[in-house]
Short mmCIF file of C-alpha atoms and ligand atoms in Angstrom, two decimals:
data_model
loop_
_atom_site.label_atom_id
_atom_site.label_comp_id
_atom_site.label_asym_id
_atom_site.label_seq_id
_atom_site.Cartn_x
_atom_site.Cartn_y
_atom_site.Cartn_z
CA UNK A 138 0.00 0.00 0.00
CA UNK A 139 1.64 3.74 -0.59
CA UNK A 140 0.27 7.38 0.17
CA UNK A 141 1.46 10.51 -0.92
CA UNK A 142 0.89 12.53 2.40
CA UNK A 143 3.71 14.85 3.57
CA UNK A 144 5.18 13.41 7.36
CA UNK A 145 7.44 15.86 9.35
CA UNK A 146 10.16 14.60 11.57
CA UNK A 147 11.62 16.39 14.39
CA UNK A 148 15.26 14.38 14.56
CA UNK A 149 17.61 12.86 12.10
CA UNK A 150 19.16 10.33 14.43
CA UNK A 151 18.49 6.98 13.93
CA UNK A 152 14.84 6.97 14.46
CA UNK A 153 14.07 9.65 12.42
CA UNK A 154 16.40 8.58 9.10
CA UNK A 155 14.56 4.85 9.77
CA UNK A 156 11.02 6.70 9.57
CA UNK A 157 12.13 8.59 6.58
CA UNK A 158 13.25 6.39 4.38
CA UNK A 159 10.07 4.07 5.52
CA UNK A 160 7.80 6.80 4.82
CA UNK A 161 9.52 7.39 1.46
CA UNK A 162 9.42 4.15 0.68
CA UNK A 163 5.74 4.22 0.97
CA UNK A 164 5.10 6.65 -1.21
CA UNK A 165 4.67 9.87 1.07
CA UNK A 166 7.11 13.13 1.16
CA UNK A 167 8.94 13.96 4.08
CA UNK A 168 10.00 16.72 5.84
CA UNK A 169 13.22 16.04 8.10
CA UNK A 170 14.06 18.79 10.50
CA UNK A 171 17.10 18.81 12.82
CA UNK A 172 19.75 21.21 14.72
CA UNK A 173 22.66 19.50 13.18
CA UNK A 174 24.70 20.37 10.66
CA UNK A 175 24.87 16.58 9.34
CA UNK A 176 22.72 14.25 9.98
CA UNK A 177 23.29 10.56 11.98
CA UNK A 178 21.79 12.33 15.52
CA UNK A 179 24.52 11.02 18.26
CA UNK A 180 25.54 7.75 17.44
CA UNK A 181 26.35 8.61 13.14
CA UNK A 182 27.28 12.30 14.18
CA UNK A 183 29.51 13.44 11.69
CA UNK A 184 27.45 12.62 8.79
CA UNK A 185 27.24 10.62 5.69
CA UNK A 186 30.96 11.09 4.76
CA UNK A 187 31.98 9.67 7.90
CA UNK A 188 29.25 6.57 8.27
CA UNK A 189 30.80 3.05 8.46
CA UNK A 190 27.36 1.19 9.44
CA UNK A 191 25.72 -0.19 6.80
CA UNK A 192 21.71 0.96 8.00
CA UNK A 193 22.92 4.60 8.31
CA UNK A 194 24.10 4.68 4.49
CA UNK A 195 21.14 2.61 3.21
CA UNK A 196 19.00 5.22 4.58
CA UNK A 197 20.81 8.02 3.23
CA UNK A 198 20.82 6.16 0.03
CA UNK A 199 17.11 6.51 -0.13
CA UNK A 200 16.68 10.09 0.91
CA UNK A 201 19.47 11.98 -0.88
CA UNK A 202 17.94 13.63 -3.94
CA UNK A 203 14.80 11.89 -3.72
CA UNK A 204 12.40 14.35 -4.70
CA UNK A 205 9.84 13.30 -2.20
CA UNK A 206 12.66 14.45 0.61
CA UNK A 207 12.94 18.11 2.19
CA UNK A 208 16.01 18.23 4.32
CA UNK A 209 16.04 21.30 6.83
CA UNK A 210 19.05 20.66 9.01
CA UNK A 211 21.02 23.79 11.12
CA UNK A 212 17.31 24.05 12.15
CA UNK A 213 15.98 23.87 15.83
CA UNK A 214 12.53 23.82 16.61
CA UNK A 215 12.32 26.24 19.24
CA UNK A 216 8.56 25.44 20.01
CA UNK A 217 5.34 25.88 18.39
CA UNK A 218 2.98 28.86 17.46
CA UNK A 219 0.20 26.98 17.69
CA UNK A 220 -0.94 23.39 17.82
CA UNK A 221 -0.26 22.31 14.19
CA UNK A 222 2.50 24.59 13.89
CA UNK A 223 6.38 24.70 14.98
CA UNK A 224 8.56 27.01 15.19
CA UNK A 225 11.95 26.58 13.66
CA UNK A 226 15.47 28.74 14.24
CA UNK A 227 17.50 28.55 11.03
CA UNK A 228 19.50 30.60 9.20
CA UNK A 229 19.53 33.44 12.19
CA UNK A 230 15.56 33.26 11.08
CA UNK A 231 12.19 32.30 13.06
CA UNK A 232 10.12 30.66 10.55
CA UNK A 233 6.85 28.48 10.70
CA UNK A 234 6.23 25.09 9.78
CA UNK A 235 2.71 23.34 9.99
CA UNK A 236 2.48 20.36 9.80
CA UNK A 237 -0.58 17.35 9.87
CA UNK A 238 0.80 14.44 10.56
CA UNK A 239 4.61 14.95 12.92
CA UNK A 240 7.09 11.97 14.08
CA UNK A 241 8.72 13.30 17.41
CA UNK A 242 12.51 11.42 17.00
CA UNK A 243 14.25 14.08 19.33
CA UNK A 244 16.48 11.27 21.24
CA UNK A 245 18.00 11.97 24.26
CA UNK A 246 20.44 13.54 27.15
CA UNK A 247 23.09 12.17 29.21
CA UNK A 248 21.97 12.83 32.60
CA UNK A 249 24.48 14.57 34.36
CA UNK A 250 25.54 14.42 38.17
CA UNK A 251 26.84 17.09 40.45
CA UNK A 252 30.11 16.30 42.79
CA UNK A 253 32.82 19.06 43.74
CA UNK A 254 34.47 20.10 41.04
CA UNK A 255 32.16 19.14 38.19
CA UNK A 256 31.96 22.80 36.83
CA UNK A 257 35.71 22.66 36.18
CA UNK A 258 37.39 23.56 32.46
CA UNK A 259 37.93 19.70 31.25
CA UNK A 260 35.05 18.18 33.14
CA UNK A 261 32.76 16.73 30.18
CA UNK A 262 29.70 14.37 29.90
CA UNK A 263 30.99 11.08 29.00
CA UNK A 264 29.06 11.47 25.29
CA UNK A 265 29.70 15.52 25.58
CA UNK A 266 33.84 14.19 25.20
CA UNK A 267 32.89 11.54 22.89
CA UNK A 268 31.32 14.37 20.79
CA UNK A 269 33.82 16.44 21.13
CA UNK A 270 36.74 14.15 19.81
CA UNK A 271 33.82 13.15 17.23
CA UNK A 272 33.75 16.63 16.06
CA UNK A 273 38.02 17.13 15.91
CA UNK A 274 38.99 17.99 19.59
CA UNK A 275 42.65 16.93 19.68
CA UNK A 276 42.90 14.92 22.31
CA UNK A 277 46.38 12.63 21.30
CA UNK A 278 48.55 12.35 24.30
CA UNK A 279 46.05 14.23 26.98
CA UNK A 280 45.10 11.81 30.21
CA UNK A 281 41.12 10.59 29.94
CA UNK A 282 39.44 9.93 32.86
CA UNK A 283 35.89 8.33 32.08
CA UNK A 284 33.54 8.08 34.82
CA UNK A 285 29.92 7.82 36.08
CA UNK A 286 27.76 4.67 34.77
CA UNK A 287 26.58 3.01 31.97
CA UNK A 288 27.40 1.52 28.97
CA UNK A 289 28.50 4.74 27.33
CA UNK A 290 31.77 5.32 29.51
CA UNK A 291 33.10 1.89 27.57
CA UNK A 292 32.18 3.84 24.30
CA UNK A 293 33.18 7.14 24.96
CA UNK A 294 36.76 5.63 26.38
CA UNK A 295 37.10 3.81 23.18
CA UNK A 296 36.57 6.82 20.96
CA UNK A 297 39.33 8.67 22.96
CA UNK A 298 41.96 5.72 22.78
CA UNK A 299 41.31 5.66 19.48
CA UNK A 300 41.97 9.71 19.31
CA UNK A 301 45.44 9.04 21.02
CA UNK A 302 44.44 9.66 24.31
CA UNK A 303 45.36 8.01 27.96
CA UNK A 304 42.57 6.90 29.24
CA UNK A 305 43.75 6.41 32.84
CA UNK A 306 40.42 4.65 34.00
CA UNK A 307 36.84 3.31 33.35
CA UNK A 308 35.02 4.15 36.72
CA UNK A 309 31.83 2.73 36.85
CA UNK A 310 29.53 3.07 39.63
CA UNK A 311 28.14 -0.23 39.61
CA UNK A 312 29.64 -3.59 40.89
CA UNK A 313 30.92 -6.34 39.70
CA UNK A 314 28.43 -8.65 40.60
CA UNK A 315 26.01 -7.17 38.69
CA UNK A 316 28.15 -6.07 35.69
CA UNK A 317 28.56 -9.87 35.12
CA UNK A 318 24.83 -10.88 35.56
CA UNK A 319 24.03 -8.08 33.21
CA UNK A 320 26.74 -9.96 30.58
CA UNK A 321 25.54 -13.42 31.54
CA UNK A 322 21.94 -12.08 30.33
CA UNK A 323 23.48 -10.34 27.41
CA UNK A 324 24.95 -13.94 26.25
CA UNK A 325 22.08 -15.62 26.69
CA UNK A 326 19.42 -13.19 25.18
CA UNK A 327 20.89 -10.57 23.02
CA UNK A 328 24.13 -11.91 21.74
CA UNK A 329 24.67 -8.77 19.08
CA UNK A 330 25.03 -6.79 22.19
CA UNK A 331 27.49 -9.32 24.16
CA UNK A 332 29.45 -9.27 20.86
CA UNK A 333 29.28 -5.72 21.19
CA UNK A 334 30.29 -5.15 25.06
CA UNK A 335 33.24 -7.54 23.88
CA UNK A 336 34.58 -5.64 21.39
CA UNK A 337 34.56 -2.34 23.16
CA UNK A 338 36.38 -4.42 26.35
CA UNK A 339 38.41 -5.50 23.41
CA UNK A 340 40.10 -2.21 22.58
CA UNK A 341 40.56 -1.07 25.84
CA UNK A 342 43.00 -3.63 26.23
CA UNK A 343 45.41 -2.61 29.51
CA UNK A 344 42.91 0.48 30.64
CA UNK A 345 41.58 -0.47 34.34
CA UNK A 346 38.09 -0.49 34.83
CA UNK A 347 37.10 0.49 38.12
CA UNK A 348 33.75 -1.05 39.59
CA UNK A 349 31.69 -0.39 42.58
CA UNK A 350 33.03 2.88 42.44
CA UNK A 351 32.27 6.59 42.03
CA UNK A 352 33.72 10.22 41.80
CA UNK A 353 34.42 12.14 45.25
CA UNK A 354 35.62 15.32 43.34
CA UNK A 355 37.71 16.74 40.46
CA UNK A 356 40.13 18.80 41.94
CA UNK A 357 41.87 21.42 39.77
CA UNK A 358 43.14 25.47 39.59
CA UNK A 359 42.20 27.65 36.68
CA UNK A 360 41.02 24.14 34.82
CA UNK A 361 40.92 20.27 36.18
CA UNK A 362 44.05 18.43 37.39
CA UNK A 363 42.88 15.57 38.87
CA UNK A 364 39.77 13.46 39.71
CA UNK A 365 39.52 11.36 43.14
CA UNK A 366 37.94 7.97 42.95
CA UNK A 367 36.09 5.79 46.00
CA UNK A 368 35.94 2.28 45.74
CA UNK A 369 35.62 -0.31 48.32
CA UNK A 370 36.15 2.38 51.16
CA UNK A 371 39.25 3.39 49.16
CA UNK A 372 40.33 6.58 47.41
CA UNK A 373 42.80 6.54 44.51
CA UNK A 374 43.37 10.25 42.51
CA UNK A 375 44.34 9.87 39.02
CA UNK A 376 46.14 13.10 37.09
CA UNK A 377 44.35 13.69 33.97
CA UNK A 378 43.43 16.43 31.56
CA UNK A 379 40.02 15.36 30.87
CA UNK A 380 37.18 13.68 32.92
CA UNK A 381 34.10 12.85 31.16
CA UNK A 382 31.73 11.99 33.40
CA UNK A 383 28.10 10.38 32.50
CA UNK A 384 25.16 8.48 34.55
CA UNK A 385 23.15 7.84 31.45
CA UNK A 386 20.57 9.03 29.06
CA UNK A 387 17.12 10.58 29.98
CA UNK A 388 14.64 10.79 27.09
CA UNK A 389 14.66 14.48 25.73
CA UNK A 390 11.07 15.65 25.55
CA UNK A 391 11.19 18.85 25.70
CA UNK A 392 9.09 19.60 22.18
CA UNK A 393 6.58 16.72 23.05
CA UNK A 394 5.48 18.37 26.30
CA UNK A 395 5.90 21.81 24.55
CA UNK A 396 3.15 20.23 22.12
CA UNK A 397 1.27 19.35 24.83
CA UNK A 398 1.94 15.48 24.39
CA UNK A 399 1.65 13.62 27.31
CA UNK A 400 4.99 12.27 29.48
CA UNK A 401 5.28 9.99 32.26
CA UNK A 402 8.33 8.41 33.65
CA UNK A 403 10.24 10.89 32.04
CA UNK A 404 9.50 9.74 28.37
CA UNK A 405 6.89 10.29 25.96
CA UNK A 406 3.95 8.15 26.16
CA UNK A 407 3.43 6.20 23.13
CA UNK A 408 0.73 3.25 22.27
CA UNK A 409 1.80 0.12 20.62
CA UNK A 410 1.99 1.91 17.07
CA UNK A 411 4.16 4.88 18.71
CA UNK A 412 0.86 7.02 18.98
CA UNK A 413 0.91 9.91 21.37
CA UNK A 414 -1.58 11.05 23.11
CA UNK A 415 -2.05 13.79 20.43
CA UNK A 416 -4.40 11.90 16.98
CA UNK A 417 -1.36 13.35 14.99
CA UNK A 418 1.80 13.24 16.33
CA UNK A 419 3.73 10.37 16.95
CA UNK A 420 6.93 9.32 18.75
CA UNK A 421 10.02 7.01 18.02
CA UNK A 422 13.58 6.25 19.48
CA UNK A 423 14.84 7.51 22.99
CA UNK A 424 13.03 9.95 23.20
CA UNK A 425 9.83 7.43 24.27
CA UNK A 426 12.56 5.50 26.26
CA UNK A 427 16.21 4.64 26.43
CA UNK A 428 17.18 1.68 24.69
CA UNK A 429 19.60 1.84 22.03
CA UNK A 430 20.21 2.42 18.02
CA UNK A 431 18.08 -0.65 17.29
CA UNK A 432 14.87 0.11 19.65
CA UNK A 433 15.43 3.45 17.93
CA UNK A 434 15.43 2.03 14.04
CA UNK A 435 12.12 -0.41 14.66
CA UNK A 436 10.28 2.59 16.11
CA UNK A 437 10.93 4.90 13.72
CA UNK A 438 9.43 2.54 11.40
CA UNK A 439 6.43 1.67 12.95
CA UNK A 440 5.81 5.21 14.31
CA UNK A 441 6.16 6.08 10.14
CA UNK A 442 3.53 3.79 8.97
CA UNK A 443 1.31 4.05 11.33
CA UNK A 444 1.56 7.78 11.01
CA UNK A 445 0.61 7.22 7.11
CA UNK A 446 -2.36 5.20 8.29
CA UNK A 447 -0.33 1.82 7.37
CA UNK A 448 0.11 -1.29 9.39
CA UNK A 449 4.14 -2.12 10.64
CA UNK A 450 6.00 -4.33 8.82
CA UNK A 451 6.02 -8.42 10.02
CA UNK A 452 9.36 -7.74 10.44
CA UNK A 453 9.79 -5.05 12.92
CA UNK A 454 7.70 -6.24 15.28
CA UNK A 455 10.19 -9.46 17.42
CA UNK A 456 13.18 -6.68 16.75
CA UNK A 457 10.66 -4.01 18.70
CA UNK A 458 10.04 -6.83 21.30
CA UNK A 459 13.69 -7.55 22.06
CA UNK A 460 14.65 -4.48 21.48
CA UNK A 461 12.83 -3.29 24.71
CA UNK A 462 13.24 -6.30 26.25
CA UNK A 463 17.34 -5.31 26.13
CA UNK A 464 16.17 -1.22 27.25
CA UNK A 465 14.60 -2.79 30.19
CA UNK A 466 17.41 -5.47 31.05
CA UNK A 467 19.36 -1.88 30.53
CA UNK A 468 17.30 0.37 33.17
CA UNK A 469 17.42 -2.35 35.95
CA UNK A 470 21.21 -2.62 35.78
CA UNK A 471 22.17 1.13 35.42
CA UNK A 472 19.54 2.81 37.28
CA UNK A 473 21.10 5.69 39.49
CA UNK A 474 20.95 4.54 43.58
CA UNK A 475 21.22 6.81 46.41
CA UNK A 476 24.90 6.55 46.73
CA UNK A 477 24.93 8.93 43.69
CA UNK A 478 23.02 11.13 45.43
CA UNK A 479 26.03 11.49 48.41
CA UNK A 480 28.31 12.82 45.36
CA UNK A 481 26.64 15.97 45.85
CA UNK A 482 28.02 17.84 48.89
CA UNK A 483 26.02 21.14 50.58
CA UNK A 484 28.45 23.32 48.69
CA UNK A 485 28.26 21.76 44.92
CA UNK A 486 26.98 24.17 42.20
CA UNK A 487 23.62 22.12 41.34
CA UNK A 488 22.75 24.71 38.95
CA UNK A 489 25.98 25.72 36.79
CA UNK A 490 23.97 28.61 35.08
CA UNK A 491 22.54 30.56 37.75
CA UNK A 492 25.29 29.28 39.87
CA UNK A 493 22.94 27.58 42.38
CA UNK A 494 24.48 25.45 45.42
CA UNK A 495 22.79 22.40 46.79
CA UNK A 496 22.71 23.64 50.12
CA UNK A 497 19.80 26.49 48.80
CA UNK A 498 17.73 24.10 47.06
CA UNK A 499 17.50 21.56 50.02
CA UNK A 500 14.67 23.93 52.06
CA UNK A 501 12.17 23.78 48.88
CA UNK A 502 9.42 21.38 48.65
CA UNK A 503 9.46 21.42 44.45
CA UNK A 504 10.86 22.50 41.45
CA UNK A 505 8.71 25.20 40.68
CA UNK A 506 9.16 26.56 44.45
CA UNK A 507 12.78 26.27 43.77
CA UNK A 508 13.13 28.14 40.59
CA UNK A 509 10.84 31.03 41.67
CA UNK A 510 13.57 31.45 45.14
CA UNK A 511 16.69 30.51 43.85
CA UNK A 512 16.62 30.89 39.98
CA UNK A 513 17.68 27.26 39.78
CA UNK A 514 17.02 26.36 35.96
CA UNK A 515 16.37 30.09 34.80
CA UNK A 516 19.50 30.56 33.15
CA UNK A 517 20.61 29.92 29.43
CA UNK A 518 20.07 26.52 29.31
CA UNK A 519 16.77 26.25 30.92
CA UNK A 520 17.32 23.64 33.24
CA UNK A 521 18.44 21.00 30.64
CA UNK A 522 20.75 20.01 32.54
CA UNK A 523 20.01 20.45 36.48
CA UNK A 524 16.34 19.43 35.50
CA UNK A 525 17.20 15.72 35.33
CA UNK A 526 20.07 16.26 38.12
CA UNK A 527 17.17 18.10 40.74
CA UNK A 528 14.67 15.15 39.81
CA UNK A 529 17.33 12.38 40.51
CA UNK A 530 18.33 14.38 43.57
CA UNK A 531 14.94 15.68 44.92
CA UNK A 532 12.25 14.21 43.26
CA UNK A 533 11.11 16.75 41.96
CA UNK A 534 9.11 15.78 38.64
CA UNK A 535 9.71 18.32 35.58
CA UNK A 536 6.39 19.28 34.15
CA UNK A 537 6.78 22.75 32.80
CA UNK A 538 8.28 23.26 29.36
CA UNK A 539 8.34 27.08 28.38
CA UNK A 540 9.48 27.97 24.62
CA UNK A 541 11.76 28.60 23.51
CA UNK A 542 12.62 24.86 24.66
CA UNK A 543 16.46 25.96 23.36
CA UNK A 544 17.91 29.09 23.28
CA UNK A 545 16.85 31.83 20.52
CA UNK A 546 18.10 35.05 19.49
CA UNK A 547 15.96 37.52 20.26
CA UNK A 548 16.33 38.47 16.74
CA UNK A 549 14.75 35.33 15.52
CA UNK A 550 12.07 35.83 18.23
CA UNK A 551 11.25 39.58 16.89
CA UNK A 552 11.34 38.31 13.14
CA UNK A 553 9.11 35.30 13.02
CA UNK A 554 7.29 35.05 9.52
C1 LIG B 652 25.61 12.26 24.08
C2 LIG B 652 25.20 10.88 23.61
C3 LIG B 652 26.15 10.01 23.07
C4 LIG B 652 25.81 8.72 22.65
N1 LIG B 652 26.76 7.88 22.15
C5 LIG B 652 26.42 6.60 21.83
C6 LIG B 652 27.40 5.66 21.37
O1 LIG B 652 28.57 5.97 21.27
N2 LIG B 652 27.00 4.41 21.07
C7 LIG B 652 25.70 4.03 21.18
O2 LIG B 652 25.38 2.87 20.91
N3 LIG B 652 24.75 4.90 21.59
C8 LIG B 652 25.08 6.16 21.93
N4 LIG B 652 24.12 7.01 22.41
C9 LIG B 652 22.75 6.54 22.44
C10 LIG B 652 22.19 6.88 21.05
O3 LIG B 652 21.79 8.22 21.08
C11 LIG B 652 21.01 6.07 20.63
O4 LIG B 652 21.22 4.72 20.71
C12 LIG B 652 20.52 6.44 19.22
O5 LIG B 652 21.31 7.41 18.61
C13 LIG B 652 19.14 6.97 19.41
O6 LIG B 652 18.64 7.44 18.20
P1 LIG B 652 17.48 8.53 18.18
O7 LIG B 652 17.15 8.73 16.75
O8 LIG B 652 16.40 8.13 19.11
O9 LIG B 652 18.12 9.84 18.83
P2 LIG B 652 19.40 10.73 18.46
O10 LIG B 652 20.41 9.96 17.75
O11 LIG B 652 19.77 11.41 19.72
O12 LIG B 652 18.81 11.83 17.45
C14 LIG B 652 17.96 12.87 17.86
C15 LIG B 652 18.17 14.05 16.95
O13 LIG B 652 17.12 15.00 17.17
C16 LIG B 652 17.71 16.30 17.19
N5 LIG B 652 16.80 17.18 17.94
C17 LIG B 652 16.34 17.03 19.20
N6 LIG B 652 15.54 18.03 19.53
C18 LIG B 652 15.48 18.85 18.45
C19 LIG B 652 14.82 20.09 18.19
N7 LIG B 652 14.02 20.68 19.10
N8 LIG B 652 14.99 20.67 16.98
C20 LIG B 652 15.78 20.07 16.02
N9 LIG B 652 16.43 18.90 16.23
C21 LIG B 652 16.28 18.31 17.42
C22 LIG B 652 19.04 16.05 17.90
O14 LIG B 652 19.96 17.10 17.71
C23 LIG B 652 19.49 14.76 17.23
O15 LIG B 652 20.18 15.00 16.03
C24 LIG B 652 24.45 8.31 22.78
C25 LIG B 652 23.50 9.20 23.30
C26 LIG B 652 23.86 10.46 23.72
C27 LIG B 652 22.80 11.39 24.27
#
């Protein structure tokens, strides 16, 4: 069956080049929209030039000069004007795009932690450093630190070897009891991803990883010197240059709750055919919950089809299935636990914008109480990172959303179309 209905997608990561080329395949045009200036989202940042994996260039192999395709990338959706309408930043421009039928594929954020010292020149996210090197940061020669949790640290420490740096340690917060039941369930049930884990352990050859531990504080000048490590009632400093630090991924919803889509858990609620809660918006890859490049493909299939009224392919359905059967396995091994939350001392900057310390926010009741007392959130990057960091830390649920959802020049603002 085909259609020739015109889809917009928010997101050219995985999810959003899978439900493009599905949609074009179909028959429909296809509006892709996204802030890069390539397109591959995180994991195939750098663009087609660069891409090595095999589903990235059959998809651009498909969109590139189709005529069905529109490609607006250097474009951020700042929000919407109204409810069939976004609004885009791009080319120092506001400008409006309706749409009827929209495929939300805006990913995700690492979730970042405060400890002392985390505001330091050379303290990173773990994927902020793997970006970083991604997008030409010399880093041959400097001393890597990689720390926090998750299966990201293993990636990001790899893509910095591979730069020419020392990476001194892995630290990972969890232990190692239940870093080998997690790879005793990864042999058993999802053996790409065991192959995977392998082959990142693989090239790391002779860098210690560190388990059942976590940071105490980076300790530097002018810019970071060292990092100090706990584990096992231990504490070890390590020199270094560099400390990317990372505690996973929270889904980035930002435009779905701007849209007024519904969220709970901290993703975007989806039915089984990636329906939102909206008749004509729908919802693929991390943004609806973490679980990897191949969760992320499957949805943005099915979210494109059933967006065009079609049924999902036979196909995509048992990769869906184990798919989130591996985000789950994911969530239960690598969820944050209170000892996190003892990083995090009465005088850490919680809020590196508005420079707000822990010890002010720890009278509030909420977030919203917070913010209107302390400013925590308020500042350029509108709580997009100490959000996730006050929910871990507090509890306190984000529910507002106020647009722009990224920062705009006031420029754009004044000269919308
Ligand atoms: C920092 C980081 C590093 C990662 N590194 C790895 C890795 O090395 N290996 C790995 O297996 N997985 C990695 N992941 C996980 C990886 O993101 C997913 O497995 C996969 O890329 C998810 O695909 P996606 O399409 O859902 O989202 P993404 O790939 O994140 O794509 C989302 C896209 O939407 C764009 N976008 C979001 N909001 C807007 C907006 N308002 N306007 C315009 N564009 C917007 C983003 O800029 C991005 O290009 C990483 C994740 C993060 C956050």
């Amino acid at each position: 069956m085909t259609t020739d209905k015109l889809l917009h997608i928010v997101g050219s990561g995985p999810a959003g080049l899978a439900a493009a080329q599905t949609a074009l395949d179909a028959g429909a045009r296809v509006c892709l929209i996204d802030d890069n200036h390539a397109p591959g989202g995180q994991i195939w940042r750098g663009g087609p030039a660069q891409w090595t994996d095999a589903r990235a260039q059959a998809f651009w192999k498909t969109l590139h000069g189709h005529p069905g395709f529109t490609h607006m990338q250097d474009a951020q959706v700042i929000g919407c004007v109204d409810a069939n309408t976004l609004l885009l930043e791009t080319e120092g421009r506001g400008v409006p795009v309706g749409f009827a039928r929209l495929v939300l594929c805006t990913g995700a954020r690492e979730l970042s932690l405060p400890f002392p010292g985390w505001t330091l020149p050379g303290v990173t996210g773990a994927g902020g450093l793997q970006a970083l090197i991604k997008g030409g940061m010399p880093v041959a020669g400097r001393r890597v630190v990689v720390a926090g949790s998750g299966p990201l640290l293993l990636a990001t420490a790899l893509t910095a070897v591979r730069a020419g740096a020392q990476v001194a340690a892995v630290v990972e917060h969890q232990p190692l009891s239940r870093l080998s039941a997690f790879g005793v369930k990864l042999l058993s049930r999802h053996r790409k991803k065991f192959l995977q884990a392998a082959s990142l352990f693989a090239g790391l050859r002779g860098v210690p990883y560190v388990t059942g531990a976590q940071i105490v504080a980076a300790r530097g000048d002018d810019m970071l010197r060292s990092v100090v490590v706990q584990a096992g009632g231990r504490q070890t400093e390590y020199a270094c240059d560099f400390l990317a630090a990372g505690f996973g991924l929270v889904p980035n919803t930002d435009l779905a709750r701007a849209l007024r889509c519904d969220v709970g858990d901290g993703a975007v609620r989806v039915d089984g055919l990636l329906k939102t809660s909206r008749a004509d918006i729908w919802a693929a890859g991390e943004c609806t919950g973490i679980g990897g490049v191949d969760k992320a493909v499957a949805e943005g299939r099915i979210a494109a089809l059933a967006a065009l009224g079609l049924r999902p392919a036979a196909r995509d359905i048992p990769v869906l299935r184990t798919a989130r059967a591996f985000a789950a396995l994911l969530a239960r091994t690598f969820a944050p636990d209170d000892a996190l939350r003892a990083m995090c001392q009465p005088d850490t900057i919680v809020c590196r914008c508005e420079d707000v310390p822990a010890a002010s926010l720890l009278p509030h009741r909420d977030w919203r109480e917070a913010k209107l007392a302390t400013r925590v959130g308020m500042g350029p990057c509108q709580g997009k990172t100490c959000g996730p960091a006050c929910e871990f830390l507090y509890g306190w649920p984000q529910h507002d959303v106020r647009i722009p959802i990224m920062p705009a020049s006031a420029r754009t603002l004044s000269q919308i179309e």
